[in-house]
Each structure stands twice: as structure tokens, then as C-alpha cells.
PDB file of C-alpha atoms in Angstrom:
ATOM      1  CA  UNK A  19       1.268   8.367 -13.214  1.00 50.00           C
ATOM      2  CA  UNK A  20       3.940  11.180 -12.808  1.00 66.00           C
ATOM      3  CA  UNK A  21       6.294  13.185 -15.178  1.00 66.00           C
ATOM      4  CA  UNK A  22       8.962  10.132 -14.480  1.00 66.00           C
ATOM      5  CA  UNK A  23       6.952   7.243 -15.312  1.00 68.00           C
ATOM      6  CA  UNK A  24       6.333   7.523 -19.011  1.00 71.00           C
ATOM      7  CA  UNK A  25       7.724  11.224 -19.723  1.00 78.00           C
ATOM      8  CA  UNK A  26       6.133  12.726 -23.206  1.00 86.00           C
ATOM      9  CA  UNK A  27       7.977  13.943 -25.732  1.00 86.00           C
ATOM     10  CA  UNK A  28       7.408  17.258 -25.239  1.00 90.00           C
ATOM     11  CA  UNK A  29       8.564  16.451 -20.983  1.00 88.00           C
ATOM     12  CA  UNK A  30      11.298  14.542 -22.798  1.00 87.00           C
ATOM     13  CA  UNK A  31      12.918  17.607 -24.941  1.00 89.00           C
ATOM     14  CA  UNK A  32      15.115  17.897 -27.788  1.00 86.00           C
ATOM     15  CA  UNK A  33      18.030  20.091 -28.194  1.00 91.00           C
ATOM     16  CA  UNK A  34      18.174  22.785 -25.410  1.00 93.00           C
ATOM     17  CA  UNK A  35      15.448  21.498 -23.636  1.00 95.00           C
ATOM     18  CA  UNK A  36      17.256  17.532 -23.847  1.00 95.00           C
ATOM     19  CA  UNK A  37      18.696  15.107 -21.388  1.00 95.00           C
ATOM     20  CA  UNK A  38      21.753  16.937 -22.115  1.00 96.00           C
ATOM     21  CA  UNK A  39      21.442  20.020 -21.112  1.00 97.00           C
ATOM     22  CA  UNK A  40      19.669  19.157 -17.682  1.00 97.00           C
ATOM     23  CA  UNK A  41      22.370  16.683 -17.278  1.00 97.00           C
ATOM     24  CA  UNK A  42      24.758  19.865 -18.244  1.00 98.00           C
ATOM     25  CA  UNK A  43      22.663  22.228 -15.407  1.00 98.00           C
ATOM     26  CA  UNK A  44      23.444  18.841 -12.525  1.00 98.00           C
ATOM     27  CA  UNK A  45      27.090  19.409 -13.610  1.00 98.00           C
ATOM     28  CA  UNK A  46      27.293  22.832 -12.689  1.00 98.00           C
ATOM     29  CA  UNK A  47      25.366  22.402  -9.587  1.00 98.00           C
ATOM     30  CA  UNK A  48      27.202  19.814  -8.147  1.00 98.00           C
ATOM     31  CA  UNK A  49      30.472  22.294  -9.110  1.00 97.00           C
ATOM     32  CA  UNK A  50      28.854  24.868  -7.296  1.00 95.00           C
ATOM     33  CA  UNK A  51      28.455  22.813  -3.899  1.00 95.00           C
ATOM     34  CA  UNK A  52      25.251  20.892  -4.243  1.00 96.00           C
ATOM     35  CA  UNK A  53      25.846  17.173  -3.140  1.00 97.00           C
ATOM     36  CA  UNK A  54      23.105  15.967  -2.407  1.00 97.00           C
ATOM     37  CA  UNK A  55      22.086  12.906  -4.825  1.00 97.00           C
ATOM     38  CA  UNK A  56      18.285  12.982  -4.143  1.00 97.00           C
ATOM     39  CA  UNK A  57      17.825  16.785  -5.531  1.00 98.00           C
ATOM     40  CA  UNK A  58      20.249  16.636  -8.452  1.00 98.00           C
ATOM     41  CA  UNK A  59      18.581  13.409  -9.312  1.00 97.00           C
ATOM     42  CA  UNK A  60      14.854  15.532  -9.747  1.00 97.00           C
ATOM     43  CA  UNK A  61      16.239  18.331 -11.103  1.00 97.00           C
ATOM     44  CA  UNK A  62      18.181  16.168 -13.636  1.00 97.00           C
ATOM     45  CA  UNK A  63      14.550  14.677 -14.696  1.00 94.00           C
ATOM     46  CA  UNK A  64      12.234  17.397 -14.450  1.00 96.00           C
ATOM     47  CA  UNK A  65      11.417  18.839 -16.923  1.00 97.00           C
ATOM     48  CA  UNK A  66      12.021  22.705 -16.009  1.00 97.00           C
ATOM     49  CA  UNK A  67      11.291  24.436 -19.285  1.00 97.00           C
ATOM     50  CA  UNK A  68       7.459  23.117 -19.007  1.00 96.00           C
ATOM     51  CA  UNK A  69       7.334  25.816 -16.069  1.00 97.00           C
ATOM     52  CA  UNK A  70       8.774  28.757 -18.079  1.00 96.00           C
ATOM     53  CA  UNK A  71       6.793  30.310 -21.432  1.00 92.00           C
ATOM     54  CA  UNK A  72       7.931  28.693 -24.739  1.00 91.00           C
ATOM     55  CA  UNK A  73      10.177  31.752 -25.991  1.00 94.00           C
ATOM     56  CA  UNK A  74      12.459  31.057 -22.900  1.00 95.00           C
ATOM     57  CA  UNK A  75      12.528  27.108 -23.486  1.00 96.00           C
ATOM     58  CA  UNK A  76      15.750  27.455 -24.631  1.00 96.00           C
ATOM     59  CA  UNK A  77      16.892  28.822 -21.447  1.00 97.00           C
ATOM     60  CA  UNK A  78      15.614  26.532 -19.128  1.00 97.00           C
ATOM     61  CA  UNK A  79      18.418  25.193 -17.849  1.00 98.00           C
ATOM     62  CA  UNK A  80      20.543  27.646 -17.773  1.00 97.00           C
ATOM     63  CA  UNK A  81      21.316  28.074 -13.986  1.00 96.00           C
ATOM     64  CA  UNK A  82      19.473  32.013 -13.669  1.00 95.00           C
ATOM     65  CA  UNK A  83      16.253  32.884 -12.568  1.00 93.00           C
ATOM     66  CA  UNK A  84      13.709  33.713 -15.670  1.00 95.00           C
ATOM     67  CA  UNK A  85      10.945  35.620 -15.691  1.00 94.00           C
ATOM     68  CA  UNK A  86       7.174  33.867 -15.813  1.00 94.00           C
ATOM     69  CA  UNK A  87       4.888  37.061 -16.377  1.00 90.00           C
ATOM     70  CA  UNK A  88       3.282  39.498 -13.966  1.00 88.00           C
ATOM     71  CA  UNK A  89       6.668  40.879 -12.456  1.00 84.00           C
ATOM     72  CA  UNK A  90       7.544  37.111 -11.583  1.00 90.00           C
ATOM     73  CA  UNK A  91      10.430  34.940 -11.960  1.00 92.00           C
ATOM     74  CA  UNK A  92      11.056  31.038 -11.818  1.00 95.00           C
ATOM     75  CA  UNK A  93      13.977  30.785  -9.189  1.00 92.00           C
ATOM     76  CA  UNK A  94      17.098  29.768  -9.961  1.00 93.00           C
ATOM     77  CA  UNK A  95      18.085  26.157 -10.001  1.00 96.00           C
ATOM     78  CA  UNK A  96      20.952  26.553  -7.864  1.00 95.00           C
ATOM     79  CA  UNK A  97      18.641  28.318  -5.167  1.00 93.00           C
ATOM     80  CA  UNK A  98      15.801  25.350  -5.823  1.00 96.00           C
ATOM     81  CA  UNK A  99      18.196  23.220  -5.183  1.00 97.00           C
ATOM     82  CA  UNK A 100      20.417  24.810  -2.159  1.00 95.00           C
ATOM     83  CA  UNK A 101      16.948  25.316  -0.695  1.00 95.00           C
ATOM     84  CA  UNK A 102      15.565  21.687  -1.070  1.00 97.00           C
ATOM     85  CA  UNK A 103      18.669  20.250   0.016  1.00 96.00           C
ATOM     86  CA  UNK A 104      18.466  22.911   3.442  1.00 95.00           C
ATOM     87  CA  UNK A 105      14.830  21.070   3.978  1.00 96.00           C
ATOM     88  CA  UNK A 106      16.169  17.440   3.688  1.00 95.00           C
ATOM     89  CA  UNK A 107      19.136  17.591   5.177  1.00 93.00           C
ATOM     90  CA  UNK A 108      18.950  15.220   8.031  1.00 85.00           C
ATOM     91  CA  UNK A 109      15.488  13.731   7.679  1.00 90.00           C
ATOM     92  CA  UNK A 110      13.125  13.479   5.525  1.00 95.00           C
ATOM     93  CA  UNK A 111       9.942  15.599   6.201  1.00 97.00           C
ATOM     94  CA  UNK A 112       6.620  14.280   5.446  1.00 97.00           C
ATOM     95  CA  UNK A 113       4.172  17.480   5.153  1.00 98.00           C
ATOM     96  CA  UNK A 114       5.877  20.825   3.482  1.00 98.00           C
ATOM     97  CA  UNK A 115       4.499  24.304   3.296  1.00 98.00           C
ATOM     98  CA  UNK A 116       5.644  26.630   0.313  1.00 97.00           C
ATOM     99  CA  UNK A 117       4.615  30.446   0.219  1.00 96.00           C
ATOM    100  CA  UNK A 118       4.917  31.444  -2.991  1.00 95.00           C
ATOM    101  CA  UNK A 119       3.865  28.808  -5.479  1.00 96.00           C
ATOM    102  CA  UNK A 120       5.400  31.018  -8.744  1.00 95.00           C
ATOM    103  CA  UNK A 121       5.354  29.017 -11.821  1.00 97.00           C
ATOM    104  CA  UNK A 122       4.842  25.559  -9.726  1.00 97.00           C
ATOM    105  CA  UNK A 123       8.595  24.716 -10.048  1.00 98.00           C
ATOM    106  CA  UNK A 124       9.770  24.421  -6.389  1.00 97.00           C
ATOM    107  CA  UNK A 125       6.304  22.597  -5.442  1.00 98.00           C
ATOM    108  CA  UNK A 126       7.069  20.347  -8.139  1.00 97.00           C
ATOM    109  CA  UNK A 127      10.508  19.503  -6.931  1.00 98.00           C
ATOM    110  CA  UNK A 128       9.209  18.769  -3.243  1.00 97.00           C
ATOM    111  CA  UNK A 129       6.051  16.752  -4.238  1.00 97.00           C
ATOM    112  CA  UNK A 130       8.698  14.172  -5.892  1.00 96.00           C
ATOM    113  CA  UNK A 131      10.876  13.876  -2.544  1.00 96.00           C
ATOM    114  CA  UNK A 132       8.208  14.149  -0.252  1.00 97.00           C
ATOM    115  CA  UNK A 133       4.678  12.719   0.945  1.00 97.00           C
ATOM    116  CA  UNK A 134       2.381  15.678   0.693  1.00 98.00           C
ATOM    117  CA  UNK A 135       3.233  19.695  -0.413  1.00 98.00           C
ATOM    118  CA  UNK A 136       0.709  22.444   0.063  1.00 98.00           C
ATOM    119  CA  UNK A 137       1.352  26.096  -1.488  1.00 98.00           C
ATOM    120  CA  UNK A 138       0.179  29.499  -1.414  1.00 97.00           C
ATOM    121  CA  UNK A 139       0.125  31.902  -4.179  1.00 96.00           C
ATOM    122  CA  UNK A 140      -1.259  35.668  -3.603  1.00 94.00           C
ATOM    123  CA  UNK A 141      -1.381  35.937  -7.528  1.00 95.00           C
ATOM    124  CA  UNK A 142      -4.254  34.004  -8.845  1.00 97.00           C
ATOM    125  CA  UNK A 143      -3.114  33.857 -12.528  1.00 97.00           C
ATOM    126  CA  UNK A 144       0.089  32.139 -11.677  1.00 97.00           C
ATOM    127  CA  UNK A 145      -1.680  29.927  -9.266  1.00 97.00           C
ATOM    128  CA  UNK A 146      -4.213  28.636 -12.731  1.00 97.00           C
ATOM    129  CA  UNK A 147      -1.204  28.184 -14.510  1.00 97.00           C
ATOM    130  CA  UNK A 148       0.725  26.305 -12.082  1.00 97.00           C
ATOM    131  CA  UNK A 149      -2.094  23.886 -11.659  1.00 98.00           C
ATOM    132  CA  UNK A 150      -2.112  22.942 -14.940  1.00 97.00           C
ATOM    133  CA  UNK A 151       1.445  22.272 -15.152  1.00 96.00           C
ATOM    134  CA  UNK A 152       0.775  19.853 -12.113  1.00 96.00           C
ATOM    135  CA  UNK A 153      -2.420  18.350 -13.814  1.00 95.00           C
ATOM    136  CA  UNK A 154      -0.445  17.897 -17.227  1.00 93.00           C
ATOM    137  CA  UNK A 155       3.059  16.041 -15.675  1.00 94.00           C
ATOM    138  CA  UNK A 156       0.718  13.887 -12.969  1.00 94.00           C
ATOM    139  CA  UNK A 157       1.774  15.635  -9.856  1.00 95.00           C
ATOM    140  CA  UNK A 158      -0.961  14.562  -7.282  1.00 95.00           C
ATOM    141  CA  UNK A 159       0.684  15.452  -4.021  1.00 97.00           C
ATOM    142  CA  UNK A 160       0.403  19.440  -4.290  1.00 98.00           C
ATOM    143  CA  UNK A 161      -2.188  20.663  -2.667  1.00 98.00           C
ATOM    144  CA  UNK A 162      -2.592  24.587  -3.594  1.00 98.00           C
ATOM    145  CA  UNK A 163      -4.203  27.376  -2.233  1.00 97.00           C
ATOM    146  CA  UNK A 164      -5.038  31.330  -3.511  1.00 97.00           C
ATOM    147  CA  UNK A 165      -4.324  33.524  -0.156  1.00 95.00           C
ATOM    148  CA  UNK A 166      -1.654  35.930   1.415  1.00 90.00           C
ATOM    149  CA  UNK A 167       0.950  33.628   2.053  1.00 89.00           C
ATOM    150  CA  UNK A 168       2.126  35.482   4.873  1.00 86.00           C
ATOM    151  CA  UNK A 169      -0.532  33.867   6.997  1.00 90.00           C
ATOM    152  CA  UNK A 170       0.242  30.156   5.845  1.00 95.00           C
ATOM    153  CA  UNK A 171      -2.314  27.434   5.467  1.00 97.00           C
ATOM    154  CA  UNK A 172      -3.152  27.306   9.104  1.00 96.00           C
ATOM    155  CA  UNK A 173      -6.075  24.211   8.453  1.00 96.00           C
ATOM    156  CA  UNK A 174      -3.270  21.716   7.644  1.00 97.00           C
ATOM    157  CA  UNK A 175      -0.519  22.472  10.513  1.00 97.00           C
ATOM    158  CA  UNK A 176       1.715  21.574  11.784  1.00 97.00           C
ATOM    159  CA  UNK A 177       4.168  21.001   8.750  1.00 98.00           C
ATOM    160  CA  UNK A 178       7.633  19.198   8.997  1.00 98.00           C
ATOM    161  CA  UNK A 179       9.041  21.802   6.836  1.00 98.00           C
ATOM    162  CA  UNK A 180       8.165  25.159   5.283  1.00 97.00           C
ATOM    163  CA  UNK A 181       9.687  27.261   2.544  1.00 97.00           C
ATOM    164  CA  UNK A 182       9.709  30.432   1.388  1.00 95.00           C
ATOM    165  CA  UNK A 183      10.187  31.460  -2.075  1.00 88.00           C
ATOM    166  CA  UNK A 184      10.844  34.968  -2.338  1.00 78.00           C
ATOM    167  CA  UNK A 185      12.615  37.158  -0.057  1.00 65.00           C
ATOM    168  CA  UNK A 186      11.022  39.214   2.946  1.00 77.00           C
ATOM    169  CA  UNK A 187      12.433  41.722   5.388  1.00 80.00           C
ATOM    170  CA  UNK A 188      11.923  39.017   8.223  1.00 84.00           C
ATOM    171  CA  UNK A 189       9.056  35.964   8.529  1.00 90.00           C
ATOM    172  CA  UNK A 190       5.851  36.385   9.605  1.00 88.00           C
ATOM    173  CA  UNK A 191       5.313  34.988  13.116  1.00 90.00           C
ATOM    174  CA  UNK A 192       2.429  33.380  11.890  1.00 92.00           C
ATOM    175  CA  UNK A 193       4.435  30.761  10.133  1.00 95.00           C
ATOM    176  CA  UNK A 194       6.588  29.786  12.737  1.00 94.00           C
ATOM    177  CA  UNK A 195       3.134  28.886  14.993  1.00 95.00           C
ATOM    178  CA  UNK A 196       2.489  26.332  11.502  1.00 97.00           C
ATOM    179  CA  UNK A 197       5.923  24.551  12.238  1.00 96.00           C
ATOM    180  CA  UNK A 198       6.064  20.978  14.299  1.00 96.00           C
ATOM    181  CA  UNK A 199       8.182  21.540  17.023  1.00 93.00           C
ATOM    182  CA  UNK A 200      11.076  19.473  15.240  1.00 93.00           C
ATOM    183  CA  UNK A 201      10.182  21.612  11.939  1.00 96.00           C
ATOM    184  CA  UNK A 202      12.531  23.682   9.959  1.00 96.00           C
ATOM    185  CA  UNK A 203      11.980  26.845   8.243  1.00 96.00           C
ATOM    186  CA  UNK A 204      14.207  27.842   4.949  1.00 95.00           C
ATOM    187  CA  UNK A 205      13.568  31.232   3.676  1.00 92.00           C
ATOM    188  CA  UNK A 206      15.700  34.099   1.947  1.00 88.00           C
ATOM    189  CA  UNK A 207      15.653  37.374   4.464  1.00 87.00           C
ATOM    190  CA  UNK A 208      17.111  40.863   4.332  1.00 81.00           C
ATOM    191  CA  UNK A 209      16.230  43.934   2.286  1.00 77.00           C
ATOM    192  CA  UNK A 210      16.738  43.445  -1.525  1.00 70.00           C
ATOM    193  CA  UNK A 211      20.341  43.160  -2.805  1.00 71.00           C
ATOM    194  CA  UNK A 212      21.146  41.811   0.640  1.00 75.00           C
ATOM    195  CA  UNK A 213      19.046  38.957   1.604  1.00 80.00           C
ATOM    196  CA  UNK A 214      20.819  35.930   2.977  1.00 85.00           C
ATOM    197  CA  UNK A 215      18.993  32.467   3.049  1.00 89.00           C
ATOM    198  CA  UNK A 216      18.202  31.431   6.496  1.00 92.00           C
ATOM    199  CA  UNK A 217      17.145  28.041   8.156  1.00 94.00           C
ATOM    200  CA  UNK A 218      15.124  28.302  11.123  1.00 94.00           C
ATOM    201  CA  UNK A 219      15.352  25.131  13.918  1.00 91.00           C
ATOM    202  CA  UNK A 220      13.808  25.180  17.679  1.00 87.00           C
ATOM    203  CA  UNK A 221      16.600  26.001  20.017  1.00 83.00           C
ATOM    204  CA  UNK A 222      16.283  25.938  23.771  1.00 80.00           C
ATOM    205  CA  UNK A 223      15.052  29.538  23.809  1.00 81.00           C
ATOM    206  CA  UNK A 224      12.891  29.977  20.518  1.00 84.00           C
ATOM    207  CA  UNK A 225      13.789  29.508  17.185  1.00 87.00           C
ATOM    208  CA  UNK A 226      17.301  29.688  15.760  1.00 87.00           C
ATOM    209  CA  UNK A 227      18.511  30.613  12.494  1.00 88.00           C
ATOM    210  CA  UNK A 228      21.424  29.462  10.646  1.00 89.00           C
ATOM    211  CA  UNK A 229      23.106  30.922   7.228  1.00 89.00           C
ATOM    212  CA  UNK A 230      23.044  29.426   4.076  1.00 84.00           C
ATOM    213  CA  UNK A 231      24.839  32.342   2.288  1.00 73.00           C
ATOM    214  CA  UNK A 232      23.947  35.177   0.221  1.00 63.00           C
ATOM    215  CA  UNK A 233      21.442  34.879  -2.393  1.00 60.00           C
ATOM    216  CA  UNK A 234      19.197  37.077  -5.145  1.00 54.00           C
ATOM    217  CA  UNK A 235      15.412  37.123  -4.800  1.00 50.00           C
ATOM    218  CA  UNK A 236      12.721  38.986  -5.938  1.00 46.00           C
ATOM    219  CA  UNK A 237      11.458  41.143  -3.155  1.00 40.00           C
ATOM    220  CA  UNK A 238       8.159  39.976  -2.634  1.00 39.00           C
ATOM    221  CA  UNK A 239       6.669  37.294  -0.791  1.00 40.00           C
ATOM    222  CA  UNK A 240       5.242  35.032  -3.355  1.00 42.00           C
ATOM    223  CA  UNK A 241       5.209  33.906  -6.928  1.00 44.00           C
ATOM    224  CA  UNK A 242       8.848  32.588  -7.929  1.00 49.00           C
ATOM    225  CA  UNK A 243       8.877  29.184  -7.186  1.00 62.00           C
TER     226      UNK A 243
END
């Protein structure tokens, strides 16, 4: 049984943390150039302010980053989503890779669109916590992992997809040797204030990147999702 099938009352919300107001956050999404249905559909159920401390629970669907302890933030739902949608677009992948599991957010999103999600956290107390939060909504599909997610989870390539969910000065190598050769890679890149948000494909020559636009990360790799 998942978060969808017979939601709690505290999953449910009241107030800030309603219907409404994630049904307010899809609005302003889809204003700001997400289309497609699939991810506005999650992020219109989810219940986002489970993955955020309860002082902030008002805030949870505001569309900004907040911050989840230890120097850490919870991405913004705009980026979730522009960076779920880069991973969809086109087909559907089965097996996805996320470095930086963060609060459990992002992980949570993909384990409802797709078959199986593994993450990496370097940051062990965020990793506890965002198992939990998985336990406690019935999300069954994450696989997670405490490690340098720099390296990957090279026991369970190749993945379809992979993520990254903080920003680096470039990607690791490593991760692009985890990819299926039809994979694609979405990850923000660039030094901090600069980063764009790349996707990654296998051209004729290596692999190709393509930009999403300009976006604000944390600069570390790890612990925002």
C-alpha cells in the first residue's frame, strides 16, 4: 500500500499543507513551463511537507527550496519537476539512479513513475530519516544506499536513467560507465551561482549534453533531493 492508496490524515493535510495548496504549487508549475501530466499529477498528491521538519510545514508548497538540517535543502519543486520530466521525456525508464537522496523527496517522486529507484546519500543522518519517510507513506521501490555518490551504485548497473541532485563542477566519469547505452543522465553543472542543468544522451562520438536552463543548487554532491 502506497501514500495514494488510502492517504492518512496527516499525508492528507489541512490548511497549508491541503489539497489546495498542492493543487495551488501544480498551477504555478504548469505557468512556469512544466507540461507534463504524469509529474504534476505526483507532485499534486504527494505529500511534500512529510519530507520537510514540522516548523516549515507551512511552506511546503511553496515553489523554493527549504532547508532539511545539516547544511541541506529539499529542492525546489519546479527543479523536481523540470528534472523528472528531463528523465521521462520520451520513454519511460525502468531502473533510475539518484545521487543525493536529501530528504527522500526526488526518490519519492521517481519510485511512483517508475519500476525500481536506487539512491545514494554520503550523509548518513539524512539517509535514516529518509527511510522512514519511505517506510511510513509505503514506498517499496527505493532501494537506498550510504556511500560517496560520486562513485554510483556500480552492483545494480546499468540504469535507464540517473539523476543528480545537487550541483557539481562536472560528473564523475564513473557514472556515465553505470548508464545503458540508451540511458540519459540529468544533472545541474557549473560552479555555484552558475550551474546550468544538463541532460546527457550517447551521441555518435561519446556522450552529449543538452541545456535545460539555468538553475540554483546547493554546491555539493548529495543530500537535497
Amino acid at each position: 500500500m502506497n501514500v495514494f492508496s488510502r492517504p492518512t490524515p496527516e499525508a492528507r493535510g489541512l490548511g497549508m499543507t491541503s489539497q489546495r495548496a498542492r493543487d495551488r504549487l501544480v498551477d504555478r508549475l504548469k505557468a512556469e513551463g512544466i507540461v507534463d501530466r504524469r509529474v504534476l499529477d505526483i507532485i499534486g498528491r504527494l505529500p511534500r511537507h512529510l519530507f520537510v521538519e514540522e516548523a516549515l510545514a507551512s511552506r511546503a508548497y511553496e515553489d523554493t527550496a527549504l532547508p532539511i538540517g545539516l547544511s541541506q535543502t529539499i529542492s525546489q519543486p519546479w527543479v523536481v519537476a523540470r528534472m523528472t520530466e528531463a528523465l521521462i521525456e520520451g520513454k519511460l525508464p525502468e531502473k533510475v539512479l539518484e545521487i543525493g537522496t536529501g530528504s527522500g523527496y526526488q526518490a519519492a517522486v521517481l519510485a511512483l513513475l517508475v519500476k525500481n529507484v536506487y539512491t545514494v546519500e554520503r550523509i548518513e543522518e539524512l539517509l535514516r530519516n529518509a527511510r522512514r519517510r519511505f517506510r511510513k507513506l509505503g514506498v517499496e521501490n527505493v532501494r537506498s544506499k550510504h556511500a560517496d555518490g560520486r562513485l554510483g551504485w556500480v552492483e545494480h548497473a546499468p540504469y535507464d536513467a540517473i539523476v543528480l541532485t545537487a550541483a557539481g563542477e562536472a560528473v564523475d566519469s564513473a557514472l556515465f560507465d553505470q548508464l545503458a547505452p540508451d540511458g540519459v543522465l540529468v544533472a545541474p553543472v557549473g560552479p555555484p551561482g552558475t550551474q546550468r542543468l544538463l541532460r546527457f544522451r550517447r551521441g555518435e562520438n561519446g556522450w552529449v549534453s543538452e541545456s535545460l536552463g539555468g538553475v540554483s543548487f546547493v554546491p555539493l554532491l548529495g543530500g537535497i533531493g
